[in-house]
Amino acid sequence: MKEEDVLTAKMIESGELNRWKELLRMRLTECGWRDQVKLLCRDAIKQGNVEEMTVDQLNAEVTPKARTLVPDAVKIELLTKIKTFLQENTIQESQ
Amino acid sequence: MINMDGLVSRLSASVLEELVDDAVMGVIFDVHRASKLGFLAVEDGCKGSNGETEQSHSIVIGPNLDVFGQAALKNKQHECICPSCNRTLAASRFAPHLEKCMGMGRNSSRIASRRIANSSKEGNGTGSNGGGSSSAFPTGILSDDEDDADWTFGGTEKKRKRKDKHNNRKKNSKVKNGASASVTAAAATVADHNFASMEGAVVPVEQSTTLSNGPLSYETLGVMDKKSLLLQMCGVVSEHTGKLCTRSLRCPQHSDEQKRNIRLALLGSQYEQNQLLGTYIKSEPVDSDNVGNVDVDSYEDGDSQAVRDALTRGTSWDHATEHSGTSSPADSTSTTSSSSKKPITPKGGKKGKKGSKNSTPPSSIAGNAALEDLYSH
């Protein structure tokens, strides 16, 4: 656990996490995932009560579906990057 | 080491999940905000009342039609609003108008100076500020419209006439052959009026036409011109500037001696004699041909000196201005009319007038006697 925290801290400090974030967002918009999720949200709003629809409600409804919609290529790309980073850092630590 | 791999993969998976969740949250926030503000439906586009989506606003693709389905309008021009005078103008007129309005073009300074010259002239005459060019905007607009004629081929009749009148005066002044053009114009107007009706209007008109030509010099004028000028104006050449005084014959700046001298110098004695004799001897109004020069035949040798002395003392010139309302044009230079009709009164009249208005040398009284002698012949 401690190692995870350490690694997480490293990720954030170095700014790597932000870079990954931006990259992911770009990739998802390009592939149209963002629009799909938007549609999901709209549907959810229409189904539910428009006035009372909160962010949390939407979140709970939409997030699982959104996760599945992420294309594999994007997933793999990012995973690779994260792993590389982690491995580098873990090796350094261990050494 | 294997643990490390497991750890890494686990960790990377969780990191990815977090990243994706963040992305989803971003989208959710957008949509939620849109729905709360009420423009969520707009993003889809408007639906017609009959249920067909966007037919009235659909994108049009066709020959010679723009995206909205309108045919291209050739005649309609963009309308611009001038930043300085806030007038709406057609795009094609905008550039020349701006040049004048902002006063930065080539012509605009010329026009402005011309306007100032004109208005200062008129302003001096009327004495009021109304004719002056002090108000910037109205005159700016006026000149702008005037000058529009320069750009358009036709221009309007009204503008043309106004411009022609304007240009006539100006062209005359610009003739480089020496203001002879201008003075011939003056002479022509003089001739036109026939010297028959010596109205007050004639003198100022003549003066204005000659004056409008700018600085005059005796070199450029011909004999006739000089005569006519000296009939109207003081004519004394100023020492400082070398220009002739264009004030009236009763100009207080220059003495009678100066006036006599200049006339002597310029025109010679003969002119004077003819001039004076003509005015004194002729009892009838002079024909248009004889402008100031009248009846050389009646000239007598012995009286030349007396005549000269008498009449060039400024009396004749004085009376010329005083009698501006009299009938005969020849009378403008002397008291002929009064002398012809009433033999007695000129003496007294002259004296009286002299005393009141001028300080004339005493010999002029003797000159009057000689004058009457001359007349009696």
Short mmCIF file of C-alpha atoms in Angstrom, two decimals, chain A residues 3-4 7 11 20-21 24-25 28 33-34 37-38 41-42 45 50-51 53-55 58-59 63 66-67 70 75 78-79 82-83 86 90, chain B residues 1 4-5 7-13 15-32 35-36 40-41 43-44:
data_model
loop_
_atom_site.label_atom_id
_atom_site.label_comp_id
_atom_site.label_asym_id
_atom_site.label_seq_id
_atom_site.Cartn_x
_atom_site.Cartn_y
_atom_site.Cartn_z
CA GLU A 3 4.33 1.71 -2.38
CA GLU A 4 1.20 2.54 -4.24
CA LEU A 7 4.09 5.78 -6.79
CA MET A 11 2.95 10.35 -10.77
CA TRP A 20 -2.20 11.10 -19.24
CA LYS A 21 -5.46 12.75 -18.47
CA LEU A 24 -7.04 10.25 -22.74
CA ARG A 25 -9.51 13.07 -23.20
CA LEU A 28 -11.82 9.72 -26.42
CA TRP A 33 -16.82 8.33 -27.22
CA ARG A 34 -17.60 11.69 -25.75
CA VAL A 37 -21.67 9.48 -23.41
CA LYS A 38 -23.40 12.78 -23.94
CA CYS A 41 -26.64 11.54 -20.26
CA ARG A 42 -29.41 13.18 -22.22
CA ILE A 45 -32.15 13.11 -18.01
CA VAL A 50 -35.53 16.95 -15.38
CA GLU A 51 -35.79 19.28 -12.46
CA MET A 53 -31.64 15.38 -11.88
CA THR A 54 -28.43 15.83 -9.97
CA VAL A 55 -24.91 15.20 -11.01
CA LEU A 58 -26.34 11.01 -13.58
CA ASN A 59 -22.98 9.80 -12.54
CA THR A 63 -20.52 5.80 -15.57
CA ALA A 66 -19.40 4.84 -20.29
CA ARG A 67 -16.59 2.64 -19.10
CA VAL A 70 -14.18 3.10 -24.15
CA LYS A 75 -7.27 1.58 -23.23
CA LEU A 78 -2.81 4.36 -21.93
CA LEU A 79 -2.21 1.21 -20.03
CA ILE A 82 1.20 3.80 -17.18
CA LYS A 83 2.93 0.48 -16.89
CA LEU A 86 5.40 2.45 -13.00
CA THR A 90 9.49 0.66 -9.19
CA MET B 1 9.51 -9.47 -8.98
CA MET B 4 5.89 -6.22 -8.88
CA ASP B 5 4.28 -7.09 -12.17
CA LEU B 7 1.32 -4.65 -8.57
CA VAL B 8 2.11 -2.70 -11.66
CA SER B 9 -0.79 -4.12 -13.64
CA ARG B 10 -3.19 -3.60 -10.76
CA LEU B 11 -2.00 -0.16 -10.25
CA SER B 12 -2.10 0.77 -13.89
CA ALA B 13 -5.64 -0.58 -14.16
CA VAL B 15 -5.04 4.57 -12.68
CA LEU B 16 -6.77 4.07 -15.98
CA GLU B 17 -10.10 3.72 -14.30
CA GLU B 18 -9.59 6.94 -12.49
CA LEU B 19 -8.71 8.70 -15.70
CA VAL B 20 -11.77 7.42 -17.46
CA ASP B 21 -13.97 8.42 -14.55
CA ASP B 22 -12.59 11.90 -14.74
CA ALA B 23 -13.40 12.09 -18.40
CA VAL B 24 -16.94 10.89 -17.81
CA MET B 25 -17.41 13.41 -15.05
CA GLY B 26 -16.35 16.12 -17.42
CA VAL B 27 -19.05 15.13 -19.89
CA ILE B 28 -21.66 14.80 -17.20
CA PHE B 29 -20.95 18.26 -15.88
CA ASP B 30 -21.35 19.71 -19.34
CA VAL B 31 -24.63 18.02 -19.99
CA HIS B 32 -26.00 18.71 -16.55
CA SER B 35 -29.95 20.94 -19.03
CA LYS B 36 -30.15 23.22 -16.02
CA LEU B 40 -29.73 21.16 -23.93
CA ALA B 41 -32.47 20.66 -26.48
CA GLU B 43 -27.94 21.36 -29.45
CA ASP B 44 -30.00 18.89 -31.38
#
